[in-house]
C-alpha cells in the first residue's frame, strides 16, 4: 500500500486554479438556478391556490411529475434530449449552451420544491389575514401578493435555505449535461492522480465552505424575519 | 388556512370572470401543449418507429424490467443499510457519552453537507488507489455505499428527532418504575418514536430511489442505463425512452408518497404513540426541526 498518497495534498495546490474555476462554475449554476427556481416556484404556488381549476390542475400535475423524476433524468432529457437530439440550443457556443440547459434542468426541478415549501407556508398564514384582505376589497392576486405571500415567505425561510443547500449539492449532477463544475474537476483529478483521501477531503471542504455558511445565514435570517403571532 | 379563503364564494360577475380565466388558461395551456407536440413532431420524435418498441414484450423483458430490478436492488439494499446506519448514529447522537455524541454528530453532519455524487466517486476510486489497484469496488457497491452514508445520515437525524419527539414524561415514568437506560430506549422510546418517524422514513425512501439514478454516471446497470444507454442507442429514441422511464419513476414515487401520506394521517390519530409525526430535519444551521415546508425541503 502506498501510504504517501494518504497525506499528499500537493495535487490540490498544483491544480488550485482549475479547482477554483470548478467551484466558480458551481456557484454560478447555483445562484442562477436559485433565482429562476424562486420565480418559477412562486408562479407555480400561485397556480396551485388559484380560483381557476385548470391552473390548479396544471400546477399540481407539473409539481408531481417533475418532483418525482430523478434530477439525473431531468438533466439528461435537457442536455442529451432537447439540446443534442432536438438541436434546441440557447447558444452556438457549447459551453454557454450546456450551462443554460443545466440551469434549465436544475431550476425546473428545484422550483417544484420551492412551490411545495411555499404552499406549506401559505397554510400557516391565519385565515383572518386573507378574510381581512378580502373584506377591504382586495382581489385574489392582491391578497396573494400583498398579504399572504409576504407572510408565507417569511415563515419558510429556513426550508428555502435547505432547498438552496440541496441545490448547491445537486449542481454536481450537471456532469451528465456535459458542463464542468467542481465535481467534474474532482473526477478528472481522480483519473489523473488516483482517488486519494486528500483530494476527496479538499473538495468536500470546498462544498462545506459553500453549504455551511448558507445554512447559518438562513438560520439567522429565519429567526430575524420570523412572523410574530 | 385552507386555500379557498383566498377568494370569495363567487357571485355572478366573479363566476363570469372565473369562467373566462378558466377558458383563457385552458387555451394557453393547450397552446403550450401544441407547441411541445408540434416541435417533437417536427423533429421526428413522434414517429411510430420511435415509440413502437415500447409495445413489444422483449423491450420490457430485455431492458426495462432488468433495469428496474437493478434500480430496486440498489434501492432496497441501501435502504436496509441506511436504516441500520441511521438507527446506530441517531441513537449515538443521543448517547450520554460525550465522545460518542460528538463523533456521531460529526459523521452525520459531514455526510449531509457534501454532495452525494462526490461521495460515490470517492467510494469507487478511493479503495483502488489506497490498495495499490488490487481492490476494485463494483459500481453497485459504490452506489449502495454512497446512498447508505448519505441517506443513513438523514435517517439518523430523523431517528433523533423521533426519539426527542416522545414527551419527557414517558421516559421519566419508565425510569420511575425502575427500567434501565437500555430498557427505556428499547421498550418505551423506540416503539413510540417508530410510529412518529415512519412517514419521514418513507419520504426519505423517495429521495433514495431517485438518487439511485446517479448510477447512470458511474455506469451501474440501473433503469436509466438499461433504458437510455443500451436501449435508446439501439433505436435512436432517447426522448421517447426518457419520457417512459420518467413515468415509471413518477409512478413508483407517487405510490411511496401516498404511503407516506397515509402513514402520517394514521400516525396523527394514533394512540399507540405519545409523539406526533416528525419531519426530516433541515440542513445544518437553517433552523430548528419541523416547521412549515420542512417536509418539502427534505425530499429534495
XYZ file of C-alpha atoms in Angstrom:
529
model
C 0.000 0.000 0.000
C 1.213 3.413 -0.948
C 0.919 5.358 2.286
C 2.315 8.578 0.868
C -0.952 9.034 -1.071
C -2.727 9.340 2.275
C -1.082 12.648 3.085
C -0.315 14.040 -0.339
C -2.166 17.314 -0.558
C 0.089 18.664 -3.320
C -2.302 17.914 -6.254
C -4.798 20.260 -4.615
C -2.254 23.056 -4.649
C -0.966 22.297 -8.145
C -4.451 22.380 -9.628
C -5.811 25.126 -7.413
C -6.727 27.394 -10.320
C -8.765 24.645 -12.016
C -10.432 23.722 -8.715
C -11.412 27.308 -8.040
C -12.743 27.547 -11.599
C -14.820 24.411 -10.908
C -16.277 25.882 -7.735
C -16.921 29.168 -9.524
C -18.989 27.157 -12.045
C -20.824 25.551 -9.107
C -21.577 28.976 -7.613
C -22.816 30.418 -10.919
C -25.023 27.383 -11.550
C -26.425 27.537 -8.010
C -27.194 31.249 -7.969
C -28.683 31.406 -11.475
C -30.854 28.342 -10.890
C -31.865 29.578 -7.426
C -33.212 32.868 -8.783
C -35.103 31.209 -11.650
C -36.423 28.442 -9.371
C -37.655 31.012 -6.839
C -39.587 32.915 -9.513
C -40.929 29.754 -11.150
C -41.825 28.247 -7.756
C -43.759 31.382 -6.774
C -45.682 31.291 -10.057
C -46.407 27.594 -9.506
C -47.710 28.151 -5.988
C -49.904 30.964 -7.329
C -51.317 28.495 -9.840
C -51.853 25.847 -7.170
C -54.001 28.115 -4.977
C -55.745 29.978 -7.838
C -59.548 30.155 -8.187
C -59.179 28.649 -11.658
C -59.376 24.836 -11.538
C -57.447 24.416 -14.794
C -54.455 26.306 -13.382
C -54.627 24.392 -10.089
C -54.641 21.144 -12.017
C -51.780 22.161 -14.311
C -49.697 23.381 -11.361
C -50.085 20.216 -9.351
C -49.524 17.995 -12.393
C -46.236 19.773 -13.116
C -45.103 19.624 -9.489
C -45.986 15.953 -9.019
C -44.345 14.816 -12.224
C -41.110 16.819 -12.020
C -40.612 16.397 -8.271
C -40.762 12.608 -8.590
C -38.420 12.348 -11.569
C -34.733 11.839 -10.710
C -32.731 15.014 -11.346
C -30.259 12.917 -13.346
C -33.055 12.048 -15.785
C -34.259 15.678 -15.940
C -30.751 16.840 -16.851
C -30.253 14.013 -19.361
C -33.531 14.985 -21.012
C -32.386 18.624 -21.172
C -28.837 18.093 -22.399
C -28.946 14.863 -24.404
C -32.604 15.081 -25.416
C -33.630 18.661 -26.024
C -30.185 20.004 -26.870
C -28.298 17.182 -28.625
C -31.167 15.227 -30.165
C -33.597 18.017 -30.967
C -30.988 20.729 -31.531
C -32.886 23.256 -29.437
C -29.966 25.412 -28.380
C -29.583 28.512 -26.258
C -26.342 29.405 -27.959
C -23.956 28.204 -30.633
C -21.162 28.051 -28.079
C -21.366 24.596 -26.432
C -20.205 25.825 -23.001
C -22.808 28.590 -22.849
C -25.458 26.275 -24.287
C -24.862 23.467 -21.789
C -24.666 25.965 -18.930
C -28.166 27.255 -19.713
C -29.574 23.760 -20.260
C -28.101 22.728 -16.898
C -29.675 25.818 -15.325
C -32.987 24.998 -17.048
C -33.000 21.454 -15.651
C -31.903 22.481 -12.164
C -34.466 25.290 -11.932
C -37.327 23.222 -13.370
C -36.608 20.587 -10.721
C -35.911 22.926 -7.784
C -38.977 25.095 -8.496
C -41.264 22.200 -7.523
C -39.703 22.056 -4.052
C -39.878 25.845 -3.677
C -43.565 25.591 -4.635
C -44.253 22.867 -2.053
C -42.415 24.776 0.693
C -44.331 27.981 -0.107
C -47.617 26.097 -0.144
C -46.839 24.827 3.353
C -46.022 28.445 4.258
C -49.346 29.683 2.894
C -51.083 27.149 5.119
C -49.541 28.791 8.200
C -50.987 32.241 7.406
C -54.053 32.535 9.581
C -57.453 32.638 7.911
C -58.216 36.070 9.389
C -55.457 37.627 7.280
C -56.978 36.561 3.982
C -60.502 37.270 5.229
C -59.490 40.793 6.233
C -57.812 41.296 2.868
C -60.988 40.232 1.106
C -63.091 42.390 3.406
C -61.190 45.514 2.336
C -61.853 44.528 -1.264
C -58.540 43.115 -2.442
C -58.714 40.755 -5.387
C -57.203 37.271 -5.349
C -53.886 38.394 -6.817
C -53.700 41.398 -4.475
C -54.478 39.201 -1.455
C -51.766 36.801 -2.520
C -49.176 39.429 -3.399
C -49.700 41.955 -0.603
C -50.877 39.880 2.354
C -50.427 36.135 2.098
C -47.185 35.534 0.184
C -45.049 38.006 2.186
C -46.016 36.192 5.387
C -45.686 32.783 3.735
C -42.169 33.625 2.525
C -41.093 34.735 5.972
C -42.310 31.513 7.566
C -40.467 29.246 5.126
C -37.065 30.963 5.034
C -35.428 28.034 6.782
C -36.787 25.360 4.362
C -35.869 27.620 1.440
C -32.336 27.659 2.882
C -32.368 23.858 2.986
C -33.523 23.823 -0.637
C -30.707 26.195 -1.627
C -28.191 23.902 0.074
C -29.686 20.854 -1.664
C -29.473 22.787 -4.946
C -25.782 23.553 -4.330
C -25.138 19.855 -3.818
C -27.323 18.890 -6.779
C -25.290 21.030 -9.179
C -22.767 18.154 -9.143
C -25.197 16.194 -11.341
C -24.702 18.651 -14.255
C -21.817 16.354 -15.138
C -24.438 14.461 -17.216
C -25.199 17.707 -19.051
C -21.577 17.941 -20.223
C -20.944 21.025 -18.107
C -17.814 21.059 -15.981
C -18.243 22.006 -12.335
C -16.253 21.195 -9.212
C -17.421 17.540 -9.102
C -16.290 17.014 -12.693
C -12.947 18.565 -11.762
C -12.657 16.120 -8.850
C -13.424 13.189 -11.164
C -10.726 14.465 -13.528
C -8.199 14.662 -10.686
C -9.175 11.154 -9.523
C -8.355 9.967 -13.043
C -5.052 11.870 -13.093
C -3.765 11.353 -9.548
C -5.856 8.411 -8.262
C -8.721 8.542 -5.769
C -6.828 9.835 -2.783
C -8.314 10.943 0.508
C -6.668 14.412 0.398
C -8.319 15.217 -2.945
C -11.696 13.993 -1.678
C -11.370 15.943 1.581
C -10.293 19.046 -0.331
C -13.426 19.002 -2.466
C -15.635 18.019 0.480
C -14.218 21.043 2.305
C -14.940 23.216 -0.727
C -18.586 22.168 -0.751
C -18.846 22.674 3.013
C -17.484 26.203 2.592
C -20.471 26.801 0.310
C -23.182 24.916 2.228
C -22.464 25.588 5.913
C -22.421 29.427 5.783
C -25.581 29.290 3.633
C -27.207 27.199 6.357
C -26.175 29.511 9.189
C -27.159 32.608 7.212
C -30.638 31.249 6.510
C -30.992 30.106 10.128
C -30.160 33.645 11.260
C -32.466 35.185 8.645
C -35.339 32.865 9.589
C -35.069 33.924 13.241
C -34.818 37.579 12.347
C -37.716 37.534 9.911
C -39.994 35.236 11.926
C -43.621 36.395 11.816
C -44.755 37.295 15.336
C -48.152 35.764 16.010
C -55.505 28.129 6.235
C -57.406 26.286 3.596
C -56.756 27.750 0.188
C -60.372 28.596 -0.623
C -60.410 31.548 1.797
C -58.116 33.319 -0.633
C -61.144 34.094 -2.774
C -64.834 34.654 -2.052
C -67.634 32.323 -2.979
C -68.085 33.752 -6.471
C -71.050 35.926 -7.374
C -72.362 36.300 -10.929
C -69.617 38.663 -12.113
C -66.840 36.691 -10.447
C -68.255 33.478 -11.884
C -68.126 35.025 -15.328
C -64.576 36.219 -14.702
C -63.516 32.817 -13.392
C -65.024 31.085 -16.387
C -63.270 33.499 -18.696
C -59.967 32.887 -16.855
C -60.510 29.144 -16.978
C -61.076 29.380 -20.713
C -58.057 31.637 -21.170
C -55.714 29.457 -19.125
C -57.029 26.322 -20.836
C -56.303 27.933 -24.207
C -52.804 28.980 -23.100
C -52.045 25.507 -21.691
C -53.362 23.820 -24.815
C -51.237 26.163 -26.908
C -48.145 25.218 -24.883
C -49.043 21.540 -25.260
C -49.482 22.122 -29.002
C -46.073 23.819 -29.213
C -44.414 20.914 -27.387
C -46.125 18.273 -29.500
C -45.555 20.055 -32.792
C -41.868 20.644 -32.001
C -41.497 16.978 -31.066
C -43.300 16.071 -34.278
C -41.151 18.359 -36.428
C -38.011 16.750 -35.071
C -39.431 13.316 -35.788
C -39.735 12.344 -32.135
C -43.341 11.234 -32.502
C -42.632 8.798 -35.336
C -44.286 5.464 -34.697
C -40.924 3.744 -35.161
C -39.547 5.531 -32.064
C -42.461 4.516 -29.845
C -43.320 1.134 -31.295
C -40.501 -0.700 -29.418
C -42.350 0.020 -26.159
C -45.257 -2.109 -27.347
C -43.027 -5.141 -27.804
C -42.536 -7.607 -24.975
C -38.787 -8.055 -25.478
C -38.197 -4.352 -24.789
C -39.673 -4.828 -21.357
C -38.158 -8.218 -20.599
C -34.805 -7.349 -22.189
C -34.173 -3.808 -20.952
C -36.728 -2.149 -18.740
C -37.524 -4.920 -16.252
C -33.846 -5.904 -15.717
C -33.020 -2.195 -15.335
C -35.862 -1.722 -12.884
C -34.637 -4.726 -10.918
C -31.155 -3.177 -10.839
C -32.605 0.077 -9.543
C -34.773 -1.653 -6.950
C -31.890 -3.873 -5.795
C -29.667 -0.863 -5.199
C -32.559 0.971 -3.519
C -33.579 -1.900 -1.225
C -30.038 -2.829 -0.167
C -29.135 0.787 0.550
C -32.470 1.375 2.329
C -31.811 -1.510 4.725
C -28.189 -0.482 5.325
C -29.179 3.189 5.667
C -31.791 2.282 8.282
C -29.196 0.367 10.309
C -26.727 3.265 9.921
C -29.461 5.745 10.829
C -30.531 3.915 13.987
C -26.921 3.440 15.120
C -25.860 7.047 14.551
C -29.197 8.561 15.572
C -29.052 6.811 18.938
C -25.313 7.565 19.076
C -26.046 11.290 18.875
C -28.323 10.894 21.892
C -25.716 8.955 23.879
C -24.773 10.042 27.389
C -21.109 9.748 26.467
C -19.790 12.984 25.071
C -17.233 11.320 22.801
C -19.822 9.095 21.082
C -22.166 12.067 20.704
C -19.543 14.273 19.103
C -18.188 11.574 16.778
C -21.674 10.515 15.601
C -22.704 14.147 15.158
C -19.589 14.914 13.138
C -20.065 11.906 10.849
C -23.762 12.661 10.281
C -23.226 16.346 9.543
C -20.246 15.652 7.266
C -22.192 13.282 5.014
C -25.184 15.624 4.960
C -23.079 18.630 3.972
C -21.283 17.130 0.950
C -22.828 16.172 -2.391
C -23.733 12.515 -2.774
C -22.050 12.323 -6.169
C -18.539 13.184 -4.967
C -19.019 10.584 -2.230
C -19.923 7.969 -4.852
C -16.890 8.957 -6.960
C -14.653 8.575 -3.929
C -16.119 5.207 -2.899
C -15.450 3.976 -6.414
C -11.950 5.392 -6.860
C -10.629 5.583 -3.294
C -10.167 1.918 -2.305
C -8.492 1.114 -5.642
C -5.872 3.818 -5.173
C -5.282 3.110 -1.492
C -4.837 -0.609 -2.080
C -2.407 -0.057 -4.931
C -5.067 -1.039 -7.525
C -5.676 -4.529 -6.122
C -9.203 -3.832 -4.899
C -11.927 -2.578 -7.205
C -15.328 -1.504 -5.973
C -18.131 -2.588 -8.333
C -20.482 0.184 -9.472
C -23.299 -1.464 -7.489
C -21.456 -1.125 -4.201
C -20.261 2.389 -4.997
C -23.898 3.425 -5.437
C -25.081 1.464 -2.399
C -22.349 2.705 -0.044
C -22.818 6.295 -1.200
C -26.587 6.104 -0.769
C -26.201 4.382 2.618
C -23.859 7.006 4.049
C -25.920 9.965 2.802
C -29.432 8.653 3.461
C -28.271 6.929 6.652
C -27.135 10.318 7.945
C -30.501 11.873 7.116
C -32.269 8.907 8.741
C -30.051 9.354 11.811
C -31.452 12.872 12.157
C -34.990 11.542 11.683
C -34.396 8.893 14.375
C -33.022 11.527 16.733
C -35.979 13.829 16.037
C -38.377 10.902 16.557
C -36.894 9.981 19.933
C -36.844 13.629 21.041
C -40.493 13.972 19.968
C -41.592 11.475 22.608
C -42.701 13.590 25.596
C -40.291 13.597 28.536
C -42.951 12.191 30.830
C -42.698 8.872 29.017
C -39.035 8.284 29.836
C -39.402 9.799 33.320
C -42.234 7.362 34.068
C -40.155 4.497 32.675
C -37.160 5.418 34.871
C -39.525 5.818 37.843
C -40.699 2.218 37.593
C -37.046 1.153 37.644
C -36.177 0.442 33.992
C -32.564 0.724 32.950
C -31.380 3.153 30.236
C -31.335 0.495 27.517
C -34.765 -0.742 28.575
C -36.226 2.760 28.491
C -34.880 3.164 24.973
C -35.932 -0.294 23.777
C -39.314 -0.647 25.482
C -40.628 2.909 25.685
C -38.907 5.433 23.418
C -38.076 3.491 20.241
C -41.535 1.922 19.745
C -43.277 5.286 20.090
C -40.667 7.098 18.012
C -41.032 4.494 15.244
C -44.680 5.446 14.744
C -43.739 9.118 14.721
C -40.952 8.799 12.189
C -42.457 6.275 9.745
C -43.841 8.963 7.367
C -40.481 10.775 7.257
C -38.641 7.475 6.679
C -40.910 6.537 3.767
C -40.488 10.045 2.281
C -36.730 9.582 2.505
C -37.122 6.367 0.503
C -38.423 8.514 -2.382
C -35.177 10.525 -2.220
C -33.146 7.332 -2.068
C -34.943 5.795 -5.034
C -34.485 8.938 -7.112
C -30.800 9.066 -6.197
C -30.181 5.529 -7.483
C -30.355 7.258 -10.886
C -26.870 8.622 -10.122
C -25.803 5.091 -11.060
C -26.011 6.333 -14.678
C -22.935 8.476 -14.108
C -20.760 5.610 -12.903
C -22.320 3.079 -15.321
C -24.306 0.978 -12.870
C -26.890 -1.146 -14.704
C -29.960 0.625 -13.354
C -33.208 1.618 -15.030
C -31.655 4.710 -16.621
C -28.676 2.860 -18.012
C -30.720 -0.035 -19.363
C -33.338 2.285 -20.825
C -31.202 5.121 -22.140
C -27.702 3.838 -22.827
C -28.434 0.326 -24.031
C -31.966 0.538 -25.334
C -32.257 4.085 -26.671
C -28.965 3.745 -28.506
C -30.362 0.728 -30.384
C -33.445 2.572 -31.535
C -32.296 6.206 -31.566
C -35.301 7.122 -29.430
C -33.764 8.877 -26.450
C -36.636 11.279 -25.876
C -39.465 8.703 -26.003
C -37.402 6.429 -23.721
C -36.696 9.235 -21.267
C -40.421 10.015 -21.110
C -41.357 6.369 -20.491
C -38.638 5.975 -17.834
C -39.686 9.207 -16.133
C -43.244 7.890 -15.934
C -42.018 4.676 -14.297
C -40.073 6.650 -11.667
C -43.018 9.003 -11.114
C -45.475 6.131 -10.598
C -43.235 4.353 -8.074
C -42.514 7.580 -6.202
C -46.150 8.680 -6.178
C -47.033 5.292 -4.665
C -44.346 5.763 -1.971
C -45.561 9.332 -1.387
C -49.135 8.124 -0.968
C -47.902 5.514 1.522
C -46.059 8.228 3.491
C -49.175 10.394 3.483
C -51.354 7.512 4.689
C -48.836 6.655 7.437
C -48.739 10.280 8.523
C -52.541 10.510 8.851
C -52.555 7.222 10.725
C -49.758 8.370 13.000
C -51.576 11.663 13.707
C -54.605 9.862 15.085
C -52.565 7.038 16.578
C -52.945 6.420 20.280
C -50.067 3.970 20.432
C -47.593 6.854 20.431
C -47.446 9.998 22.509
C -45.315 11.661 19.827
C -46.749 13.381 16.752
C -45.252 12.697 13.305
C -41.814 14.264 12.799
C -40.441 15.793 9.615
C -36.935 15.244 8.364
C -34.652 17.895 9.869
C -33.480 20.853 7.778
C -29.900 21.309 6.637
C -27.421 22.259 9.334
C -27.763 25.784 10.642
C -31.004 26.632 8.860
C -33.092 26.359 11.981
C -34.883 24.064 14.375
C -36.621 20.851 13.368
C -40.035 20.743 11.708
C -41.938 23.881 10.838
C -43.838 24.577 7.634
C -42.204 23.475 4.420
C -39.641 21.271 6.148
C -41.073 18.169 4.504
C -40.932 19.698 1.043
C -37.307 20.746 1.573
C -36.365 17.352 2.975
C -37.461 15.375 -0.066
C -35.207 17.253 -2.451
